[in-house]
Coordinates of C-alpha atoms in Angstrom, one line a residue:
X11 CA 31.7 7.2 -47.2
X12 CA 32.5 4.1 -45.3
X13 CA 30.0 1.2 -45.7
X14 CA 30.2 -2.0 -43.7
X15 CA 28.4 -5.3 -44.4
X16 CA 27.6 -7.7 -41.6
X17 CA 26.9 -11.3 -42.6
X18 CA 24.9 -12.7 -39.7
X19 CA 24.8 -16.5 -39.2
X20 CA 23.2 -18.0 -36.1
X21 CA 25.0 -21.1 -34.8
X22 CA 27.8 -18.9 -33.5
X23 CA 25.5 -16.4 -31.8
X24 CA 25.5 -15.8 -28.0
X25 CA 24.0 -18.7 -26.2
X26 CA 23.2 -21.0 -29.1
X27 CA 24.3 -24.7 -28.6
X28 CA 21.4 -26.9 -29.8
X29 CA 19.9 -27.5 -33.2
X30 CA 16.6 -26.4 -31.7
X31 CA 18.1 -23.0 -30.9
X32 CA 18.6 -22.3 -34.6
X33 CA 15.6 -24.1 -36.2
X34 CA 12.5 -22.1 -37.1
X35 CA 9.3 -23.5 -35.6
X36 CA 11.0 -24.8 -32.5
X37 CA 9.9 -23.0 -29.2
X38 CA 13.5 -22.3 -28.3
X39 CA 14.2 -20.6 -31.7
X40 CA 12.3 -17.3 -30.9
X41 CA 14.4 -16.8 -27.8
X42 CA 17.7 -17.2 -29.7
X43 CA 16.5 -14.9 -32.6
X44 CA 16.6 -12.1 -30.0
X45 CA 20.1 -13.1 -28.9
X46 CA 21.3 -13.1 -32.5
X47 CA 19.7 -9.7 -33.0
X48 CA 21.5 -8.5 -29.9
X49 CA 24.9 -9.6 -31.3
X50 CA 24.1 -7.9 -34.6
X51 CA 23.0 -4.7 -32.9
X52 CA 26.2 -4.6 -30.9
X53 CA 28.2 -4.8 -34.1
X54 CA 26.1 -2.2 -35.8
X55 CA 26.6 0.2 -32.9
X56 CA 30.3 -0.5 -32.8
X57 CA 30.9 0.2 -36.5
X58 CA 29.0 3.4 -36.3
X59 CA 31.0 4.3 -33.2
X60 CA 34.1 3.6 -35.3
X61 CA 33.1 6.0 -38.1
X62 CA 31.0 4.0 -40.5
X63 CA 28.5 6.0 -42.5
X64 CA 26.3 3.0 -43.3
X65 CA 25.9 -0.5 -42.0
X66 CA 24.1 -3.2 -44.0
X67 CA 23.1 -6.5 -42.3
X68 CA 22.6 -9.6 -44.5
X69 CA 20.7 -12.3 -42.7
X70 CA 22.7 -15.4 -43.6
X71 CA 21.2 -18.3 -41.6
X72 CA 19.1 -21.0 -43.1
X73 CA 15.9 -19.3 -44.4
X74 CA 17.7 -16.0 -44.0
X75 CA 14.8 -14.4 -42.1
X76 CA 16.1 -14.7 -38.5
X77 CA 17.2 -11.2 -37.4
X78 CA 14.2 -9.3 -35.9
X79 CA 13.7 -6.2 -38.0
X80 CA 11.6 -4.5 -35.4
X81 CA 14.4 -4.9 -32.9
X82 CA 17.3 -4.0 -35.2
X83 CA 19.2 -0.8 -34.6
X84 CA 17.2 1.7 -36.8
X85 CA 20.4 3.1 -38.2
X86 CA 21.1 -0.2 -40.0
X87 CA 19.6 -1.8 -43.2
X88 CA 18.6 -5.4 -43.4
X89 CA 18.8 -7.8 -46.4
X90 CA 16.3 -10.6 -45.6
X91 CA 15.0 -13.6 -47.5
X92 CA 16.2 -16.5 -49.6
X93 CA 17.3 -17.0 -53.2
X94 CA 19.9 -14.2 -53.0
X95 CA 22.5 -14.4 -55.7
X96 CA 25.4 -14.1 -53.3
X97 CA 23.7 -16.0 -50.4
X98 CA 25.6 -15.3 -47.2
X99 CA 27.5 -12.5 -48.9
X100 CA 24.6 -10.6 -50.4
X101 CA 25.5 -6.9 -50.1
X102 CA 29.1 -7.4 -51.1
X103 CA 28.1 -6.0 -54.5
X104 CA 27.1 -2.7 -52.9
X105 CA 30.6 -1.2 -52.9
X106 CA 31.3 -2.0 -49.2
X107 CA 34.5 -1.2 -47.5
X108 CA 34.6 -3.8 -44.8
X109 CA 33.0 -7.1 -43.9
X110 CA 32.0 -8.7 -40.6
X111 CA 31.0 -12.3 -39.8
X112 CA 28.7 -12.3 -36.8
X113 CA 27.5 -15.6 -35.3
X114 CA 29.7 -17.8 -37.4
X115 CA 30.8 -21.4 -36.6
X116 CA 33.5 -24.0 -37.5
X117 CA 33.2 -26.2 -40.6
X118 CA 32.2 -29.7 -41.5
X119 CA 34.4 -32.4 -39.9
X120 CA 35.8 -29.9 -37.3
X121 CA 35.3 -29.6 -33.6
X122 CA 33.1 -26.7 -32.5
X123 CA 29.5 -25.8 -31.5
X124 CA 27.0 -26.8 -34.3
X125 CA 29.9 -27.2 -36.7
X126 CA 28.9 -27.8 -40.3
X127 CA 29.4 -26.4 -43.8
X128 CA 26.1 -25.4 -45.4
X129 CA 24.4 -28.8 -44.6
X130 CA 24.0 -29.9 -41.0
X131 CA 24.8 -33.5 -42.1
X132 CA 26.1 -35.3 -45.2
X133 CA 29.0 -32.9 -46.0
X134 CA 32.1 -34.1 -44.1
X135 CA 34.7 -31.7 -45.4
X136 CA 35.3 -29.0 -48.0
X137 CA 38.6 -28.1 -49.5
X138 CA 39.4 -25.3 -51.9
X139 CA 42.7 -25.7 -53.7
X140 CA 43.6 -28.4 -51.3
X141 CA 43.0 -26.3 -48.2
X142 CA 40.2 -27.0 -45.7
X143 CA 37.8 -24.1 -45.5
X144 CA 34.7 -23.4 -43.4
X145 CA 32.0 -21.1 -44.4
X146 CA 33.9 -18.1 -43.1
X147 CA 37.0 -19.1 -44.9
X148 CA 35.2 -19.6 -48.2
X149 CA 33.3 -16.3 -47.8
X150 CA 36.6 -14.5 -47.0
X151 CA 38.2 -15.8 -50.2
X152 CA 35.3 -14.4 -52.2
X153 CA 35.6 -11.1 -50.4
X154 CA 39.4 -11.0 -50.9
X155 CA 39.0 -11.3 -54.7
X156 CA 36.5 -8.4 -54.4
X157 CA 39.0 -6.3 -52.5
X158 CA 37.0 -6.3 -49.3
X159 CA 38.7 -7.1 -45.9
X160 CA 37.1 -9.2 -43.2
X161 CA 37.5 -7.0 -40.1
X162 CA 35.4 -8.8 -37.4
X163 CA 34.4 -12.4 -36.6
X164 CA 32.3 -13.5 -33.7
X165 CA 31.5 -17.1 -32.6
X166 CA 32.9 -19.8 -30.4
X167 CA 36.6 -20.0 -29.5
X168 CA 37.5 -22.4 -32.3
X169 CA 35.7 -20.2 -34.9
X170 CA 37.7 -17.2 -33.8
X171 CA 41.0 -19.2 -33.9
X172 CA 40.2 -20.3 -37.5
X173 CA 39.3 -16.7 -38.4
X174 CA 42.8 -15.6 -37.4
X175 CA 44.1 -18.0 -40.2
X176 CA 41.8 -16.9 -43.0
X177 CA 41.6 -13.2 -42.1
X178 CA 44.9 -12.2 -40.5
X179 CA 44.4 -8.8 -38.7
X180 CA 40.7 -9.1 -38.2
X181 CA 39.2 -8.6 -34.7
X182 CA 37.5 -11.5 -33.0
X183 CA 35.0 -11.9 -30.1
X184 CA 34.6 -15.3 -28.5
X185 CA 31.0 -15.4 -27.2
X186 CA 31.3 -19.0 -25.9
X187 CA 33.9 -21.7 -25.4
X188 CA 33.1 -25.0 -27.1
X189 CA 32.8 -28.2 -25.0
X190 CA 31.3 -30.3 -27.7
X191 CA 29.1 -30.0 -30.8
X192 CA 26.1 -29.3 -28.5
X193 CA 27.6 -27.8 -25.4
X194 CA 29.6 -24.7 -24.5
X195 CA 30.6 -22.3 -21.7
X196 CA 28.5 -19.3 -22.6
X197 CA 29.0 -15.7 -21.8
X198 CA 26.0 -13.5 -21.0
X199 CA 24.5 -11.2 -23.7
X200 CA 25.5 -8.1 -21.7
X201 CA 29.1 -9.2 -21.7
X202 CA 29.3 -10.3 -25.3
X203 CA 27.5 -7.2 -26.6
X204 CA 30.0 -5.0 -24.8
X205 CA 32.9 -6.8 -26.4
X206 CA 31.4 -6.9 -29.9
X207 CA 30.6 -3.2 -29.8
X208 CA 34.2 -2.4 -28.7
X209 CA 35.9 -4.6 -31.2
X210 CA 33.7 -3.5 -34.1
X211 CA 34.7 0.1 -33.3
X212 CA 38.4 -0.8 -33.1
X213 CA 38.2 -2.7 -36.3
X214 CA 37.4 0.5 -38.2
X215 CA 39.8 2.6 -36.3
X216 CA 42.7 0.4 -37.4
X217 CA 41.4 -1.8 -40.3
X218 CA 43.5 -4.4 -42.1
X219 CA 44.7 -3.5 -45.5
X220 CA 42.3 -4.1 -48.4
X221 CA 43.2 -7.4 -50.0
X222 CA 44.7 -7.3 -53.5
X223 CA 44.0 -10.9 -54.4
X224 CA 43.6 -11.4 -58.1
X225 CA 40.6 -13.6 -59.1
X226 CA 42.0 -17.0 -60.2
X227 CA 40.6 -20.4 -60.9
X228 CA 39.9 -22.7 -58.0
X229 CA 39.3 -26.4 -57.4
X230 CA 36.7 -27.4 -54.9
X231 CA 36.6 -30.9 -53.3
X232 CA 33.7 -32.1 -51.1
X233 CA 33.7 -35.2 -49.0
X234 CA 30.2 -36.6 -48.3
X235 CA 29.2 -39.4 -46.0
X236 CA 28.0 -41.9 -48.5
X237 CA 29.0 -43.0 -52.1
X238 CA 25.4 -42.6 -53.3
X239 CA 25.5 -38.8 -52.5
X240 CA 28.7 -38.5 -54.5
X241 CA 27.1 -40.3 -57.4
X242 CA 24.1 -38.0 -57.2
X243 CA 26.3 -34.9 -57.1
X244 CA 28.1 -36.0 -60.2
X245 CA 24.9 -35.8 -62.2
X246 CA 25.7 -32.1 -62.5
X247 CA 27.9 -31.0 -65.4
X248 CA 31.4 -30.3 -64.3
X249 CA 31.2 -32.4 -61.1
X250 CA 33.4 -35.5 -61.0
X251 CA 33.6 -38.3 -58.6
X252 CA 37.3 -38.7 -57.6
X253 CA 36.9 -41.0 -54.6
X254 CA 34.3 -43.3 -53.1
X255 CA 32.8 -40.3 -51.2
X256 CA 34.6 -37.3 -52.8
X257 CA 33.5 -35.1 -55.7
X258 CA 35.5 -32.3 -57.4
X259 CA 34.6 -29.3 -59.4
X260 CA 36.4 -26.3 -61.0
X261 CA 35.5 -22.6 -61.1
X262 CA 37.1 -19.6 -62.8
X263 CA 37.1 -17.4 -59.6
X264 CA 36.1 -17.5 -56.0
X265 CA 32.6 -16.0 -56.5
X266 CA 31.7 -18.6 -59.1
X267 CA 33.3 -21.4 -56.9
X268 CA 31.0 -20.4 -54.1
X269 CA 28.0 -20.3 -56.4
X270 CA 28.7 -23.8 -57.8
X271 CA 29.4 -25.1 -54.3
X272 CA 26.1 -23.8 -53.0
X273 CA 24.2 -25.5 -55.9
X274 CA 26.1 -28.7 -55.1
X275 CA 24.9 -28.6 -51.5
X276 CA 21.3 -28.1 -52.6
X277 CA 21.6 -31.2 -54.8
X278 CA 23.2 -33.3 -52.0
X279 CA 20.7 -32.1 -49.4
X280 CA 17.7 -32.9 -51.6
X281 CA 19.1 -36.4 -52.2
X282 CA 19.6 -37.6 -48.6
X283 CA 17.6 -40.7 -47.8
X284 CA 15.1 -40.7 -45.0
X285 CA 16.0 -42.6 -41.9
X286 CA 15.0 -46.3 -42.4
X287 CA 16.5 -48.1 -39.4

């Protein structure tokens, strides 16, 4: 039995370019939920075309309740809701054979549409073992230590270029070409859906080898935009300030590294000052 997990983010979905497009409660958001669901449905259909027996979709954006269940391909299952132990990777524990990142984006401090790492502001860069990683790269590291290959990534052109570095051999679909943080040359849903479905099917027909990465300790460094946030983060046991705006923490393996990093972003996000100028 072949089981595929789709981690569905939103900033890299077809058409999204503005914060309002991906923010619940904004009038634009409902429109782009449908475009995100369309990208996900294309991937579901493609994986089933390619021989998957089961496709699980994990809603991975913000409140993690963005994909429209009533419009989702009925052959798929949807993991929805917050406070999931594995966050964006919930479902990885279900003995999956392949992993796809749909609607992903570039990381904090990088060019690309709506680029960020977990927090839209405050986090300027994230490094794991000295190597800059975006959300996709961090998630791919966790998946590699679990023996699961990343087989498909969709997003803007810069996201797809980065995916080729952290997941060699994966298929990519560029749904838009970045002009700036809030602008892109966008392809239509009809065009992107066709390509996502085709590449998802091809990803299973000729998948990359399963990774054989051994779980090992990792060092995570996070640059924030103000010293007071670094000081706040260091209130957590195991987090050290190593520069005016940089904190460091250690973890015994990639999964625990991601868990500790997620907790760190919650602390940083909760500590941001209100605008006062």
